[in-house]
mmCIF file of C-alpha atoms in Angstrom:
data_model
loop_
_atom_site.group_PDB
_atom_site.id
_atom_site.type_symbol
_atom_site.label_atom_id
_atom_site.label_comp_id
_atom_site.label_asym_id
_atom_site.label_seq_id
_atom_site.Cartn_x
_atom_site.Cartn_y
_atom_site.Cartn_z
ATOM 1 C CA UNK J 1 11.958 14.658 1.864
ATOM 2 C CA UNK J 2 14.925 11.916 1.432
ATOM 3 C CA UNK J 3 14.938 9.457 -1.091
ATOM 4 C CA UNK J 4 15.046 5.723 0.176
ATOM 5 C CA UNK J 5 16.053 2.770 -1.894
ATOM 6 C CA UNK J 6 13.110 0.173 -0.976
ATOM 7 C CA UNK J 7 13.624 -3.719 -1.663
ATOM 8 C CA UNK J 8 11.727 -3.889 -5.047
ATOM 9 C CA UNK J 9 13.835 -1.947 -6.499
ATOM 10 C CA UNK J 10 12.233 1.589 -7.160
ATOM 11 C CA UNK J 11 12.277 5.029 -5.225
ATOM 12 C CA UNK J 12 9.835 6.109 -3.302
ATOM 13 C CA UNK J 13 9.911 9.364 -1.645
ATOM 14 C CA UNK J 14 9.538 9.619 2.703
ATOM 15 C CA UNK J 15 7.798 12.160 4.218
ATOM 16 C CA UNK J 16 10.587 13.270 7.167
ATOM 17 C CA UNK J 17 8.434 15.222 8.568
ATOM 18 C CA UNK J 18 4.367 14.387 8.247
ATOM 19 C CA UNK J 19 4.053 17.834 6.463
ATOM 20 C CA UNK J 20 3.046 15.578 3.612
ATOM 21 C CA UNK J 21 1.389 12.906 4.680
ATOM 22 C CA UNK J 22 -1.467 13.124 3.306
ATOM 23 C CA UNK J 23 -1.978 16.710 2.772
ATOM 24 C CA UNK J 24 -0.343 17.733 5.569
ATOM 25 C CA UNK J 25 -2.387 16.327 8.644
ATOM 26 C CA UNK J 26 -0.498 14.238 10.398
ATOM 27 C CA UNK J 27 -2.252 11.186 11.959
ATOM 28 C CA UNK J 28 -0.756 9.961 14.893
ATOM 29 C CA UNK J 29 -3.872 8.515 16.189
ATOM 30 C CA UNK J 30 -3.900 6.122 13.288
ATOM 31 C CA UNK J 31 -3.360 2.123 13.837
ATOM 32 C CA UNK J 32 -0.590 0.481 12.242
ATOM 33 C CA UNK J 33 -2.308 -2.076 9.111
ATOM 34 C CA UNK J 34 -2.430 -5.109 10.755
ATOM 35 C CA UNK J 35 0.250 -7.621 9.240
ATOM 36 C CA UNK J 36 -0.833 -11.309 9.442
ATOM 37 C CA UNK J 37 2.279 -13.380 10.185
ATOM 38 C CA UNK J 38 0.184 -17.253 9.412
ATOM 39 C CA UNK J 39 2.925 -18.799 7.548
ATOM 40 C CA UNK J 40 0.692 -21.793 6.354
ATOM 41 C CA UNK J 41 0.256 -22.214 2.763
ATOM 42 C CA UNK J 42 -2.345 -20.201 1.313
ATOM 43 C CA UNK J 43 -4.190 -20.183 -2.584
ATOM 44 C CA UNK J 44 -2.082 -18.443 -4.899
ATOM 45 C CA UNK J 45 -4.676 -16.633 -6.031
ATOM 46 C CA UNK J 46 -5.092 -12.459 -4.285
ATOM 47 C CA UNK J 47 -8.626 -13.206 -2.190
ATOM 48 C CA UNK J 48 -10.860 -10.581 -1.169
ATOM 49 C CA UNK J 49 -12.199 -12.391 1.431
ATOM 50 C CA UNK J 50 -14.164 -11.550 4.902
ATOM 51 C CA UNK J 51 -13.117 -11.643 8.548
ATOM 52 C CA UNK J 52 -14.621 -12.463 11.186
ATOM 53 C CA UNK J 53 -16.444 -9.147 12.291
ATOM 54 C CA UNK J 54 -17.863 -9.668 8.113
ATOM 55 C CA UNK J 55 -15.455 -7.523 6.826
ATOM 56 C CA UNK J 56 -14.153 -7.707 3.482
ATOM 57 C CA UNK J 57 -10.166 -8.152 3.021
ATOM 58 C CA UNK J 58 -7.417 -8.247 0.503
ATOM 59 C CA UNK J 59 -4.931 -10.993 1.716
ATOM 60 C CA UNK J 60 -1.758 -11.889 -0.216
ATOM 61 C CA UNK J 61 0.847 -14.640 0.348
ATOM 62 C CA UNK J 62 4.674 -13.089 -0.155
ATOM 63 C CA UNK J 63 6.351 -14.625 -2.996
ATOM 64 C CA UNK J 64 10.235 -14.069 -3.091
ATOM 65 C CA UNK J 65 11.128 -10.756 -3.423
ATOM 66 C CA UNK J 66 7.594 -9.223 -2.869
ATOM 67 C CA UNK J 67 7.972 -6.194 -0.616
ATOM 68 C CA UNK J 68 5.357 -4.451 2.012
ATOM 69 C CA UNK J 69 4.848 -1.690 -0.279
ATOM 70 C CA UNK J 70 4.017 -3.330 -3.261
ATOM 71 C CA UNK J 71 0.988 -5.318 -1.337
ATOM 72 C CA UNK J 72 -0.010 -2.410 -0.376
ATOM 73 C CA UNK J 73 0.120 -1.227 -3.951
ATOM 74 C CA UNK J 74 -1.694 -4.302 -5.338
ATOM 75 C CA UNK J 75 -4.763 -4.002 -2.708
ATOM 76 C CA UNK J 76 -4.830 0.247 -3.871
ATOM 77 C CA UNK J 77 -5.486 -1.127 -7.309
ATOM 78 C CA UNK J 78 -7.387 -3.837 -6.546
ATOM 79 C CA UNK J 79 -9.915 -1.442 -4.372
ATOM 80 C CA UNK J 80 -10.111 1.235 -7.334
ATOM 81 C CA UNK J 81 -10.888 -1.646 -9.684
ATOM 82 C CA UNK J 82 -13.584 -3.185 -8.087
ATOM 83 C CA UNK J 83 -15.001 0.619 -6.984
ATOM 84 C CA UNK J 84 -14.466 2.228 -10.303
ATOM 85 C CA UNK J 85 -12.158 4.620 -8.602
ATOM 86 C CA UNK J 86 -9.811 6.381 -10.945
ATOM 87 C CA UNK J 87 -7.156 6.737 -7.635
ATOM 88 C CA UNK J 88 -4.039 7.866 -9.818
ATOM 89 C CA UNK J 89 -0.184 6.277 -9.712
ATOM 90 C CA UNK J 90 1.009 9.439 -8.408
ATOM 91 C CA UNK J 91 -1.940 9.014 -5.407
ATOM 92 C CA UNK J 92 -1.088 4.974 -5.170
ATOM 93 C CA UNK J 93 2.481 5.688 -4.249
ATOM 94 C CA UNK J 94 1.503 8.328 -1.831
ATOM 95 C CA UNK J 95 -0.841 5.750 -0.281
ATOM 96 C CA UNK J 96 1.909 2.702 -0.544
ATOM 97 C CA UNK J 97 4.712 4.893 0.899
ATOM 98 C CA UNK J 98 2.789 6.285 3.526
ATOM 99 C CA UNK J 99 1.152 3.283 4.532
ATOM 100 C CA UNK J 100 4.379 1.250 4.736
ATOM 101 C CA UNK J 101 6.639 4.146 6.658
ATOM 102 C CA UNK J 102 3.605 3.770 9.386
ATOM 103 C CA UNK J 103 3.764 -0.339 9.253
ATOM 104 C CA UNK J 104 7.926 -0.052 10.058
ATOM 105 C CA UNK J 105 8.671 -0.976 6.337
ATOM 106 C CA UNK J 106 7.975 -4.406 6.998
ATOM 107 C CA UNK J 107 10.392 -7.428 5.891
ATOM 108 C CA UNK J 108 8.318 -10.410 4.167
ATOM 109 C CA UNK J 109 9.085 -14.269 4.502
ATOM 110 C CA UNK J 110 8.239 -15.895 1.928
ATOM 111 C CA UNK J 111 4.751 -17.606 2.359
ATOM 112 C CA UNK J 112 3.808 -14.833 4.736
ATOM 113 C CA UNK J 113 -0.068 -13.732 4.227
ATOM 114 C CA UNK J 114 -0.756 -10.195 4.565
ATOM 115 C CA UNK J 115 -4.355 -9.048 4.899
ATOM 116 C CA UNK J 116 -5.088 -5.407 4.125
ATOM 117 C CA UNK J 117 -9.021 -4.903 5.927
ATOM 118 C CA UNK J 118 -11.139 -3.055 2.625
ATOM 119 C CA UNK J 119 -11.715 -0.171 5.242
ATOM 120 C CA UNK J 120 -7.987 0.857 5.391
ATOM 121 C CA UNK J 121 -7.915 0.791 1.981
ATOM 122 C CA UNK J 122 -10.883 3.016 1.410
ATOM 123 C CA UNK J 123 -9.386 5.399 4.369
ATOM 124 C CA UNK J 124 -6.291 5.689 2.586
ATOM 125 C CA UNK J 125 -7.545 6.045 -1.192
ATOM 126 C CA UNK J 126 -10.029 8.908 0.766
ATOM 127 C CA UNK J 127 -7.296 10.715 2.142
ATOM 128 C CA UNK J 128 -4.702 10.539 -0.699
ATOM 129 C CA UNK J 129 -8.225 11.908 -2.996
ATOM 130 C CA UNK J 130 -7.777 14.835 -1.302
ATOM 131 C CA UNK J 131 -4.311 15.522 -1.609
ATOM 132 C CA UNK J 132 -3.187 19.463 -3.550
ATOM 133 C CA UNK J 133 -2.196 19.138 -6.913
ATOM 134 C CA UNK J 134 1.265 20.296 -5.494
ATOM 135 C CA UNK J 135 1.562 16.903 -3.611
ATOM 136 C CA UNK J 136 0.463 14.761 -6.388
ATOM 137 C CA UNK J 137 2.877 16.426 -8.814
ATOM 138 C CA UNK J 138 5.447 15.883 -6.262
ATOM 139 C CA UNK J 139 4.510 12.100 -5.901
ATOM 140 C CA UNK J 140 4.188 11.774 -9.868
ATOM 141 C CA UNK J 141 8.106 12.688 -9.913
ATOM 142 C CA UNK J 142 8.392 8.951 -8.897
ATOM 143 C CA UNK J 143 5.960 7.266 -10.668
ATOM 144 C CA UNK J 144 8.980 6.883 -14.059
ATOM 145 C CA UNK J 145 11.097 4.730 -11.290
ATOM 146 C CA UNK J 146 8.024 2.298 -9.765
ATOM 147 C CA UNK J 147 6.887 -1.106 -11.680
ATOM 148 C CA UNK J 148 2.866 -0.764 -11.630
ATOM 149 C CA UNK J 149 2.135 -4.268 -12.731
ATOM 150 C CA UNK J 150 1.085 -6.208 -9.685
ATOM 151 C CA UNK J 151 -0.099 -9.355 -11.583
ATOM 152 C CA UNK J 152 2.547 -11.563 -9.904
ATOM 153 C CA UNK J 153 2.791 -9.980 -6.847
ATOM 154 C CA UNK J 154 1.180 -11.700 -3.976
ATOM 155 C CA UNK J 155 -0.047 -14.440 -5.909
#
């Protein structure tokens, strides 16, 4: 693993190899989250809202210094809340680190809207679920260094 400074300011640790990711199966066959460029202003409020194909989705406009990972991060939260899922912060960066290494580490403009479809999330919170209690105790070396209050991110 290296250690990469992200733009929020907080460590996160990178899988260099997917011997991690998410217990150790590698998923190359998995697509990229889809990152909604719109830059048209949107409600401040976080929306769990449905698509076209009546799918529910957690869309968030980029505020100023709002990174990828910590959307990510708020829709995690956001999905265990409204499921009653008790997902973990060691688990939630797993997910957000993950998630954002396979989306490029994208750069946000402000006003940006990024839409997270309720089915990635639930794939992702599945898979980290299932992580060994070697992984999460790995992850959970992080957790000190990572801000876990989303309330003004997104918004």
């Amino acid at each position: 693993m290296k250690i990469v400074r992200l733009l929020g300011g907080y460590l996160a640790a990178v899988a260099v190899v997917t011997t991690i990711v998410m217990g150790g199966q590698a998923q190359a066959t998995e697509k990229k989250p889809e990152v909604k460029t719109e830059q048209k202003k949107a409600p401040s409020k976080t929306e769990v809202k449905k698509t076209s194909s009546k799918e529910a989705a957690y869309s968030y406009v980029a505020q100023p210094g709002d990174a990828y990972a910590q959307l990510v991060r708020k829709a995690v939260q956001t999905y265990g809340i409204q499921n009653k899922k008790e997902i973990g912060q060691a688990r939630i960066l797993a997910i957000e680190t993950i998630a954002s290494e396979k989306a490029g580490w994208p750069l946000l403009n402000e006003g940006q809207i990024v839409s997270f479809k309720q089915s990635q999330i639930k794939a992702w919170v599945d898979e980290a679920m299932k992580l060994p209690a070697e992984d999460v105790a790995a992850w959970q070396t992080y957790v000190p260094y990572v801000n876990f209050d989303t309330r003004n991110i997104g918004e």
